[in-house]
């Protein structure tokens, strides 16, 4: 090889190594596009070999429809294993996504021997979250667990204790913390764009179909943990606390389940709630398994209002601001679909650095404690209950 060719190779290699450490160089490498946003291009993707390996546990509608496709845009995360009770489904998905490590629920603990799995994503019915999270932590893996974190606050506390004992990270998959419109809402409220916020509302629900398998387990106490407030009302609660950057100090609630509806023998079909926040704001909300699909937030401030509807869908959320005396304006934000990869990559980073995820287990426990307080209030006809 001629000297000049060697020099050229060394130069290129040197530049490549430097680029991994330098964001400005990675910016230069980023694809050039004019007239279109390029979210994420400032960060170079990891090479496929260096990406953090994930096992997906439970190949149901959300895993197949949203999480697994979300890896396509991930820059630091890749799927290395599937865990399923259905060998045929796991094999088919394994073939489609080139994932060769397949486990079932009986041999799940063998993931301890698989160094290609660093993170485990629990996408099972709620009643199984605690068991599989703790098993994965005992196998030395970091765990991202779907919302709601578990059936009871005792289970949540046991999951956190298991993470601490294993010195591994535990996160709860509150994806809207990674969704552009929700992040923008929080930033605009913090900047005081609508003045002092005194009042908020949050509604989240859908009409549960007892013939649809993913809804069937949600209607049981054993696998659902709770009812509409656990499953979808939690978006309204957690979202409001995220947007307003505050904590709940007191709640009251009443059940709104229709009488004698056979769907709601075990869990509530609806809950109407009110929460006093530490920052002086009051938020009220509803969750339901009986109304048509909605996810909505509204905040009324001293000089305007901010609202989101839809607020927590997978691919399209809208954020509006109405300043006093001006018409309501739609605020453009980036593609909501980026929330899945952003959440995965943030958790991969938390795992690699062994630092707290943005939405850690403690946040999941906090929310279950608040909902348990709401249930206690509803059981006592709406009595005010302090949240510790
Ligand atoms: P599904 O019923 O569609 O999927 C659950 C999967 O869990 C099943 O397909 C099955 O996978 C596995 N499973 C293992 N044991 C059982 C059992 N006893 N009964 C039923 N399923 C079992 O539910 P979803 O995908 O809708 O929900 C899964 C999780 O994701 C829940 O925690 C839910 O709250 C959460 N979720 C979060 C969303 C979000 O926006 N963050 C949206 C939707 C759901 P297999 O056949 O592979 O064993």
Short mmCIF file of C-alpha atoms and ligand atoms in Angstrom, two decimals:
data_model
loop_
_atom_site.label_atom_id
_atom_site.label_comp_id
_atom_site.label_asym_id
_atom_site.label_seq_id
_atom_site.Cartn_x
_atom_site.Cartn_y
_atom_site.Cartn_z
CA UNK A 1 0.00 0.00 0.00
CA UNK A 2 1.41 3.40 -0.93
CA UNK A 3 2.26 5.94 1.73
CA UNK A 4 -0.40 8.28 0.53
CA UNK A 5 -3.08 5.55 0.78
CA UNK A 6 -1.94 4.66 4.32
CA UNK A 7 -2.05 8.29 5.32
CA UNK A 8 -5.53 8.63 3.86
CA UNK A 9 -6.76 5.52 5.75
CA UNK A 10 -5.24 6.76 9.02
CA UNK A 11 -6.79 10.14 8.50
CA UNK A 12 -10.21 8.64 7.89
CA UNK A 13 -9.89 6.23 10.81
CA UNK A 14 -8.75 9.04 13.08
CA UNK A 15 -11.68 11.16 11.99
CA UNK A 16 -14.08 8.29 12.60
CA UNK A 17 -12.82 7.73 16.14
CA UNK A 18 -12.93 11.42 16.88
CA UNK A 19 -16.43 11.67 15.51
CA UNK A 20 -17.79 9.25 18.08
CA UNK A 21 -16.62 11.55 20.84
CA UNK A 22 -17.57 14.81 19.19
CA UNK A 23 -21.12 15.95 18.71
CA UNK A 24 -20.08 18.77 16.43
CA UNK A 25 -18.47 16.28 14.06
CA UNK A 26 -21.49 14.01 14.25
CA UNK A 27 -23.56 17.07 13.34
CA UNK A 28 -21.39 17.44 10.24
CA UNK A 29 -21.92 13.79 9.37
CA UNK A 30 -25.67 14.11 9.77
CA UNK A 31 -27.71 13.87 6.64
CA UNK A 32 -28.22 17.28 5.09
CA UNK A 33 -31.83 18.16 4.47
CA UNK A 34 -33.29 21.51 3.73
CA UNK A 35 -36.72 22.67 4.71
CA UNK A 36 -37.49 19.74 6.97
CA UNK A 37 -36.86 19.09 10.64
CA UNK A 38 -34.17 16.56 11.51
CA UNK A 39 -34.94 15.54 15.08
CA UNK A 40 -32.22 13.40 16.61
CA UNK A 41 -29.63 13.88 13.90
CA UNK A 42 -27.21 15.52 16.34
CA UNK A 43 -26.62 12.09 17.92
CA UNK A 44 -24.86 9.45 15.87
CA UNK A 45 -26.46 6.00 16.07
CA UNK A 46 -24.45 3.29 17.82
CA UNK A 47 -23.10 0.64 15.51
CA UNK A 48 -25.45 -2.38 15.46
CA UNK A 49 -22.98 -4.41 17.54
CA UNK A 50 -22.69 -1.73 20.22
CA UNK A 51 -26.43 -1.15 20.67
CA UNK A 52 -27.96 -2.17 24.00
CA UNK A 53 -29.73 -5.54 23.73
CA UNK A 54 -33.34 -5.87 24.88
CA UNK A 55 -35.65 -8.80 25.59
CA UNK A 56 -39.36 -8.13 25.01
CA UNK A 57 -41.57 -10.06 27.42
CA UNK A 58 -45.17 -10.61 26.26
CA UNK A 59 -45.89 -10.35 22.55
CA UNK A 60 -49.34 -8.82 22.68
CA UNK A 61 -51.06 -5.99 20.85
CA UNK A 62 -48.98 -3.12 22.24
CA UNK A 63 -45.65 -4.96 21.93
CA UNK A 64 -46.30 -6.02 18.33
CA UNK A 65 -48.06 -2.83 17.24
CA UNK A 66 -45.90 -0.15 18.84
CA UNK A 67 -42.87 -1.25 20.86
CA UNK A 68 -41.20 -3.66 18.46
CA UNK A 69 -41.64 -1.33 15.45
CA UNK A 70 -40.35 1.52 17.66
CA UNK A 71 -36.92 -0.10 17.72
CA UNK A 72 -36.53 0.72 14.02
CA UNK A 73 -35.81 4.35 14.92
CA UNK A 74 -33.77 3.61 18.04
CA UNK A 75 -30.14 4.75 17.92
CA UNK A 76 -28.84 2.89 20.95
CA UNK A 77 -31.24 -0.03 21.37
CA UNK A 78 -31.90 -3.31 19.57
CA UNK A 79 -34.04 -6.38 20.25
CA UNK A 80 -32.04 -9.50 21.03
CA UNK A 81 -34.71 -11.77 22.56
CA UNK A 82 -38.43 -12.44 22.67
CA UNK A 83 -40.24 -14.04 25.60
CA UNK A 84 -43.68 -15.47 24.91
CA UNK A 85 -46.12 -18.21 25.88
CA UNK A 86 -46.69 -18.82 22.19
CA UNK A 87 -43.65 -20.49 20.53
CA UNK A 88 -45.16 -20.09 17.07
CA UNK A 89 -45.71 -16.34 17.46
CA UNK A 90 -42.23 -15.89 18.94
CA UNK A 91 -40.70 -17.83 16.04
CA UNK A 92 -42.60 -15.79 13.44
CA UNK A 93 -41.61 -12.50 15.01
CA UNK A 94 -38.09 -13.79 15.50
CA UNK A 95 -37.84 -14.46 11.81
CA UNK A 96 -39.36 -11.12 10.85
CA UNK A 97 -37.05 -9.09 13.10
CA UNK A 98 -33.96 -11.34 12.99
CA UNK A 99 -34.18 -12.08 16.71
CA UNK A 100 -32.72 -15.51 17.47
CA UNK A 101 -33.02 -15.85 21.27
CA UNK A 102 -36.52 -17.10 22.13
CA UNK A 103 -37.73 -17.90 25.65
CA UNK A 104 -41.01 -18.89 27.26
CA UNK A 105 -42.27 -18.09 30.75
CA UNK A 106 -40.93 -21.36 32.23
CA UNK A 107 -37.35 -20.96 31.01
CA UNK A 108 -37.33 -17.16 31.32
CA UNK A 109 -34.79 -17.19 34.18
CA UNK A 110 -32.19 -18.55 31.76
CA UNK A 111 -31.76 -15.01 30.45
CA UNK A 112 -29.17 -14.76 33.25
CA UNK A 113 -26.75 -16.60 30.93
CA UNK A 114 -27.38 -14.40 27.92
CA UNK A 115 -24.98 -11.46 27.73
CA UNK A 116 -26.80 -10.15 24.65
CA UNK A 117 -29.68 -9.15 26.91
CA UNK A 118 -28.99 -6.05 29.00
CA UNK A 119 -32.53 -4.66 29.34
CA UNK A 120 -35.87 -6.40 29.70
CA UNK A 121 -39.13 -4.75 28.68
CA UNK A 122 -42.17 -6.14 30.55
CA UNK A 123 -45.28 -5.83 28.36
CA UNK A 124 -47.46 -8.34 30.20
CA UNK A 125 -50.85 -7.86 31.88
CA UNK A 126 -50.46 -5.74 35.02
CA UNK A 127 -50.96 -8.64 37.44
CA UNK A 128 -47.75 -10.22 36.07
CA UNK A 129 -45.55 -7.11 36.13
CA UNK A 130 -44.10 -7.62 39.61
CA UNK A 131 -43.23 -11.29 39.17
CA UNK A 132 -41.45 -10.92 35.83
CA UNK A 133 -39.76 -7.65 36.77
CA UNK A 134 -38.29 -9.21 39.90
CA UNK A 135 -37.21 -12.34 38.03
CA UNK A 136 -35.45 -10.22 35.40
CA UNK A 137 -33.73 -8.08 38.04
CA UNK A 138 -32.55 -11.24 39.80
CA UNK A 139 -31.08 -12.33 36.47
CA UNK A 140 -29.00 -9.13 36.54
CA UNK A 141 -30.96 -7.27 33.87
CA UNK A 142 -32.23 -3.67 33.87
CA UNK A 143 -36.03 -3.53 33.58
CA UNK A 144 -38.42 -1.16 31.87
CA UNK A 145 -41.94 -2.13 32.99
CA UNK A 146 -45.15 -1.05 31.31
CA UNK A 147 -47.63 1.16 33.14
CA UNK A 148 -49.33 0.84 35.59
CA UNK A 149 -46.30 -0.42 37.46
CA UNK A 150 -48.07 -3.23 39.36
CA UNK A 151 -51.31 -4.27 41.03
CA UNK A 152 -50.51 -2.79 44.47
CA UNK A 153 -48.10 -0.35 46.08
CA UNK A 154 -46.65 -3.28 48.03
CA UNK A 155 -45.71 -4.96 44.75
CA UNK A 156 -44.18 -1.72 43.47
CA UNK A 157 -42.09 -1.39 46.64
CA UNK A 158 -40.89 -5.00 46.24
CA UNK A 159 -39.86 -4.28 42.63
CA UNK A 160 -37.86 -1.22 43.72
CA UNK A 161 -36.21 -3.22 46.51
CA UNK A 162 -35.26 -5.93 43.97
CA UNK A 163 -33.70 -3.30 41.67
CA UNK A 164 -31.71 -1.85 44.55
CA UNK A 165 -30.56 -5.30 45.68
CA UNK A 166 -29.42 -6.14 42.14
CA UNK A 167 -27.90 -2.68 41.53
CA UNK A 168 -29.90 -2.45 38.33
CA UNK A 169 -32.19 0.26 36.93
CA UNK A 170 -35.97 0.01 37.01
CA UNK A 171 -38.13 2.29 34.90
CA UNK A 172 -41.86 2.59 34.26
CA UNK A 173 -42.78 3.14 30.62
CA UNK A 174 -44.50 6.51 30.85
CA UNK A 175 -43.93 7.23 27.19
CA UNK A 176 -45.44 10.73 27.16
CA UNK A 177 -42.37 11.98 29.04
CA UNK A 178 -40.59 11.37 25.73
CA UNK A 179 -43.35 12.68 23.45
CA UNK A 180 -42.67 16.08 21.83
CA UNK A 181 -46.09 17.72 22.37
CA UNK A 182 -46.18 16.72 26.04
CA UNK A 183 -42.61 17.94 26.58
CA UNK A 184 -43.51 21.20 24.88
CA UNK A 185 -46.61 21.60 27.09
CA UNK A 186 -44.48 21.18 30.21
CA UNK A 187 -41.89 23.70 28.97
CA UNK A 188 -44.48 26.30 28.03
CA UNK A 189 -46.27 25.97 31.37
CA UNK A 190 -42.93 26.29 33.19
CA UNK A 191 -42.10 29.44 31.20
CA UNK A 192 -45.40 30.97 32.40
CA UNK A 193 -46.93 31.29 28.94
CA UNK A 194 -50.44 31.15 30.41
CA UNK A 195 -49.50 32.80 33.72
CA UNK A 196 -50.13 31.11 37.06
CA UNK A 197 -51.98 27.84 36.60
CA UNK A 198 -54.74 27.47 39.17
CA UNK A 199 -56.80 24.69 37.62
CA UNK A 200 -56.33 21.68 35.39
CA UNK A 201 -58.40 18.82 34.07
CA UNK A 202 -57.50 15.43 32.62
CA UNK A 203 -59.80 12.89 30.97
CA UNK A 204 -58.79 9.50 29.64
CA UNK A 205 -60.92 6.56 28.67
CA UNK A 206 -62.38 4.20 26.10
CA UNK A 207 -65.30 1.84 25.78
CA UNK A 208 -64.10 -1.58 26.95
CA UNK A 209 -65.10 -4.50 24.74
CA UNK A 210 -65.51 -7.71 26.77
CA UNK A 211 -65.09 -9.81 23.62
CA UNK A 212 -61.66 -8.37 22.76
CA UNK A 213 -58.89 -10.42 24.46
CA UNK A 214 -56.64 -7.44 25.41
CA UNK A 215 -59.65 -5.90 27.17
CA UNK A 216 -60.70 -9.15 28.86
CA UNK A 217 -57.79 -9.31 31.29
CA UNK A 218 -58.20 -5.59 31.99
CA UNK A 219 -61.67 -6.37 33.40
CA UNK A 220 -60.26 -8.81 36.00
CA UNK A 221 -58.80 -7.81 39.34
CA UNK A 222 -56.14 -10.54 39.17
CA UNK A 223 -54.59 -9.42 35.85
CA UNK A 224 -55.77 -5.80 35.62
CA UNK A 225 -54.92 -4.81 39.18
CA UNK A 226 -57.60 -2.12 39.05
CA UNK A 227 -60.02 -0.75 36.49
CA UNK A 228 -60.13 2.26 34.16
CA UNK A 229 -58.06 4.45 36.50
CA UNK A 230 -55.25 1.88 36.53
CA UNK A 231 -55.23 1.29 32.83
CA UNK A 232 -55.92 4.63 31.17
CA UNK A 233 -56.80 7.18 33.85
CA UNK A 234 -53.16 6.93 34.93
CA UNK A 235 -52.19 8.83 31.75
CA UNK A 236 -54.25 11.80 32.93
CA UNK A 237 -52.83 11.69 36.44
CA UNK A 238 -49.19 11.09 35.50
CA UNK A 239 -49.41 13.51 32.57
CA UNK A 240 -50.77 16.33 34.74
CA UNK A 241 -48.00 15.86 37.31
CA UNK A 242 -45.46 15.87 34.47
CA UNK A 243 -46.89 18.99 32.84
CA UNK A 244 -47.23 20.91 36.10
CA UNK A 245 -44.06 19.53 37.71
CA UNK A 246 -45.76 19.06 41.05
CA UNK A 247 -46.89 16.39 43.51
CA UNK A 248 -50.29 15.37 44.87
CA UNK A 249 -50.99 16.08 48.55
CA UNK A 250 -54.70 15.17 48.82
CA UNK A 251 -57.30 13.42 46.67
CA UNK A 252 -60.99 12.70 46.58
CA UNK A 253 -62.89 10.51 44.12
CA UNK A 254 -66.18 8.86 43.29
CA UNK A 255 -66.91 5.80 41.17
CA UNK A 256 -68.84 6.39 37.97
CA UNK A 257 -69.33 2.76 36.84
CA UNK A 258 -72.80 2.10 35.46
CA UNK A 259 -74.93 0.00 37.80
CA UNK A 260 -75.28 -3.70 36.93
CA UNK A 261 -72.93 -3.59 33.94
CA UNK A 262 -71.54 -7.15 33.79
CA UNK A 263 -68.14 -5.85 32.62
CA UNK A 264 -67.47 -4.31 36.01
CA UNK A 265 -67.93 -7.12 38.51
CA UNK A 266 -64.27 -6.98 39.56
CA UNK A 267 -62.85 -3.57 38.65
CA UNK A 268 -64.28 -0.07 38.40
CA UNK A 269 -65.71 1.04 35.07
CA UNK A 270 -65.06 4.70 35.83
CA UNK A 271 -63.63 7.10 38.38
CA UNK A 272 -64.05 10.83 38.76
CA UNK A 273 -61.24 12.37 40.83
CA UNK A 274 -59.83 15.59 42.20
CA UNK A 275 -56.27 16.19 43.38
CA UNK A 276 -54.77 19.07 45.36
CA UNK A 277 -51.18 19.66 44.31
CA UNK A 278 -48.27 20.91 46.37
CA UNK A 279 -47.98 23.98 44.08
CA UNK A 280 -51.51 25.10 45.00
CA UNK A 281 -53.12 23.99 41.74
CA UNK A 282 -56.18 21.74 41.72
CA UNK A 283 -56.57 19.13 38.97
CA UNK A 284 -59.70 17.14 38.39
CA UNK A 285 -60.05 14.24 36.08
CA UNK A 286 -61.99 11.26 34.90
CA UNK A 287 -61.24 7.81 33.64
CA UNK A 288 -63.73 5.48 32.08
CA UNK A 289 -64.19 2.14 30.37
CA UNK A 290 -67.62 3.37 29.23
CA UNK A 291 -67.11 6.43 27.08
CA UNK A 292 -65.65 6.72 23.59
CA UNK A 293 -61.90 7.07 23.36
CA UNK A 294 -60.47 10.29 24.73
CA UNK A 295 -57.17 11.59 26.13
CA UNK A 296 -57.37 15.29 27.01
CA UNK A 297 -55.68 17.85 29.26
CA UNK A 298 -56.66 21.44 29.94
CA UNK A 299 -54.89 24.05 32.09
CA UNK A 300 -56.38 27.43 32.92
CA UNK A 301 -53.83 30.09 33.86
CA UNK A 302 -54.04 33.74 34.90
CA UNK A 303 -53.32 34.94 31.35
CA UNK A 304 -54.50 32.14 29.11
CA UNK A 305 -55.16 28.44 28.66
CA UNK A 306 -53.21 25.45 27.36
CA UNK A 307 -54.95 22.33 26.17
CA UNK A 308 -54.06 19.03 24.57
CA UNK A 309 -56.46 16.80 22.67
CA UNK A 310 -55.56 14.16 21.87
CA UNK A 311 -52.91 14.22 24.57
CA UNK A 312 -51.37 10.77 24.71
CA UNK A 313 -51.94 8.92 21.46
CA UNK A 314 -49.16 7.01 19.76
CA UNK A 315 -48.66 9.07 16.63
CA UNK A 316 -50.55 12.35 16.75
CA UNK A 317 -51.06 14.69 19.72
CA UNK A 318 -52.25 18.28 19.50
CA UNK A 319 -51.25 21.17 21.72
CA UNK A 320 -53.18 24.46 21.76
CA UNK A 321 -52.57 27.75 23.53
CA UNK A 322 -55.14 30.52 23.91
CA UNK A 323 -53.70 33.69 25.44
CA UNK A 324 -56.23 36.11 26.94
CA UNK A 325 -58.02 38.00 24.20
CA UNK A 326 -56.47 35.97 21.38
CA UNK A 327 -57.79 33.03 19.38
CA UNK A 328 -56.75 29.50 20.25
CA UNK A 329 -53.60 28.57 18.33
CA UNK A 330 -52.38 25.12 17.38
CA UNK A 331 -48.73 24.74 18.34
CA UNK A 332 -46.81 22.62 15.88
CA UNK A 333 -44.64 19.96 17.39
CA UNK A 334 -42.52 17.14 16.07
CA UNK A 335 -43.79 13.67 15.24
CA UNK A 336 -45.35 11.95 18.28
CA UNK A 337 -44.18 8.59 16.93
CA UNK A 338 -40.64 9.40 18.03
CA UNK A 339 -41.66 8.80 21.67
CA UNK A 340 -41.11 5.03 21.44
CA UNK A 341 -37.51 5.13 20.25
CA UNK A 342 -36.73 8.10 22.50
CA UNK A 343 -37.95 6.16 25.55
CA UNK A 344 -36.00 3.04 24.58
CA UNK A 345 -32.80 4.97 23.98
CA UNK A 346 -33.13 6.93 27.21
CA UNK A 347 -33.53 3.69 29.15
CA UNK A 348 -30.59 2.09 27.33
CA UNK A 349 -28.50 5.08 28.38
CA UNK A 350 -29.72 4.79 31.99
CA UNK A 351 -28.80 1.09 31.95
CA UNK A 352 -25.34 1.58 30.41
CA UNK A 353 -24.48 4.35 32.88
CA UNK A 354 -26.45 2.72 35.73
CA UNK A 355 -28.17 6.01 36.49
CA UNK A 356 -31.85 6.74 37.15
CA UNK A 357 -34.22 6.71 34.20
CA UNK A 358 -36.35 9.83 33.68
CA UNK A 359 -39.44 7.87 34.81
CA UNK A 360 -38.08 5.54 37.50
CA UNK A 361 -39.81 2.88 39.57
CA UNK A 362 -40.34 5.44 42.34
CA UNK A 363 -42.62 7.40 40.00
CA UNK A 364 -44.64 4.25 39.27
CA UNK A 365 -45.00 3.59 43.01
CA UNK A 366 -46.03 7.21 43.63
CA UNK A 367 -48.83 6.93 41.07
CA UNK A 368 -50.15 3.62 42.40
CA UNK A 369 -50.18 5.11 45.92
CA UNK A 370 -52.21 8.07 44.63
CA UNK A 371 -54.69 5.79 42.84
CA UNK A 372 -55.01 3.61 45.95
CA UNK A 373 -55.85 6.80 47.88
CA UNK A 374 -58.45 7.65 45.20
CA UNK A 375 -60.02 4.20 45.63
CA UNK A 376 -60.09 4.66 49.43
CA UNK A 377 -61.82 7.99 48.91
CA UNK A 378 -64.34 6.52 46.48
CA UNK A 379 -65.00 3.68 48.94
CA UNK A 380 -65.88 6.41 51.50
CA UNK A 381 -68.15 8.44 49.22
CA UNK A 382 -65.52 10.93 48.17
CA UNK A 383 -63.87 11.70 51.52
CA UNK A 384 -60.66 13.74 51.27
CA UNK A 385 -57.62 11.47 51.68
CA UNK A 386 -54.11 12.77 52.32
CA UNK A 387 -51.38 11.29 50.12
CA UNK A 388 -48.19 10.63 52.04
P1 LIG B 1 -52.36 -7.82 25.29
O1 LIG B 1 -53.40 -8.65 25.92
O2 LIG B 1 -52.52 -7.47 23.87
O3 LIG B 1 -50.92 -8.52 25.42
C1 LIG B 1 -50.47 -9.08 26.61
C2 LIG B 1 -49.56 -10.26 26.27
O4 LIG B 1 -49.06 -10.77 27.50
C3 LIG B 1 -50.26 -11.43 25.61
O5 LIG B 1 -50.34 -11.30 24.21
C4 LIG B 1 -49.38 -12.58 26.00
O6 LIG B 1 -48.26 -12.62 25.14
C5 LIG B 1 -48.85 -12.18 27.37
N1 LIG B 1 -49.53 -12.88 28.47
C6 LIG B 1 -48.90 -13.71 29.34
N2 LIG B 1 -49.77 -14.22 30.22
C7 LIG B 1 -50.97 -13.72 29.91
C8 LIG B 1 -52.26 -13.91 30.45
N3 LIG B 1 -52.48 -14.67 31.53
N4 LIG B 1 -53.30 -13.26 29.89
C9 LIG B 1 -53.10 -12.45 28.82
N5 LIG B 1 -51.89 -12.23 28.25
C10 LIG B 1 -50.82 -12.87 28.80
O7 LIG B 1 -52.21 -6.51 26.18
P2 LIG B 1 -51.56 -5.12 25.79
O8 LIG B 1 -50.49 -5.32 24.81
O9 LIG B 1 -52.62 -4.17 25.46
O10 LIG B 1 -50.95 -4.67 27.21
C11 LIG B 1 -49.75 -5.20 27.70
C12 LIG B 1 -49.13 -4.21 28.67
O11 LIG B 1 -48.84 -2.99 28.00
C13 LIG B 1 -50.02 -3.81 29.85
O12 LIG B 1 -49.22 -3.58 30.97
C14 LIG B 1 -50.62 -2.49 29.42
O13 LIG B 1 -51.02 -1.66 30.49
C15 LIG B 1 -49.47 -1.90 28.64
N6 LIG B 1 -49.89 -0.97 27.61
C16 LIG B 1 -49.28 0.25 27.57
C17 LIG B 1 -49.62 1.15 26.62
C18 LIG B 1 -48.92 2.46 26.58
O14 LIG B 1 -49.34 3.32 25.83
N7 LIG B 1 -47.84 2.64 27.35
C19 LIG B 1 -50.67 0.87 25.63
C20 LIG B 1 -51.22 -0.46 25.72
C21 LIG B 1 -50.84 -1.33 26.69
P3 LIG B 1 -47.65 -14.00 24.63
O15 LIG B 1 -48.74 -14.63 23.83
O16 LIG B 1 -46.49 -13.57 23.84
O17 LIG B 1 -47.28 -14.79 25.85
#
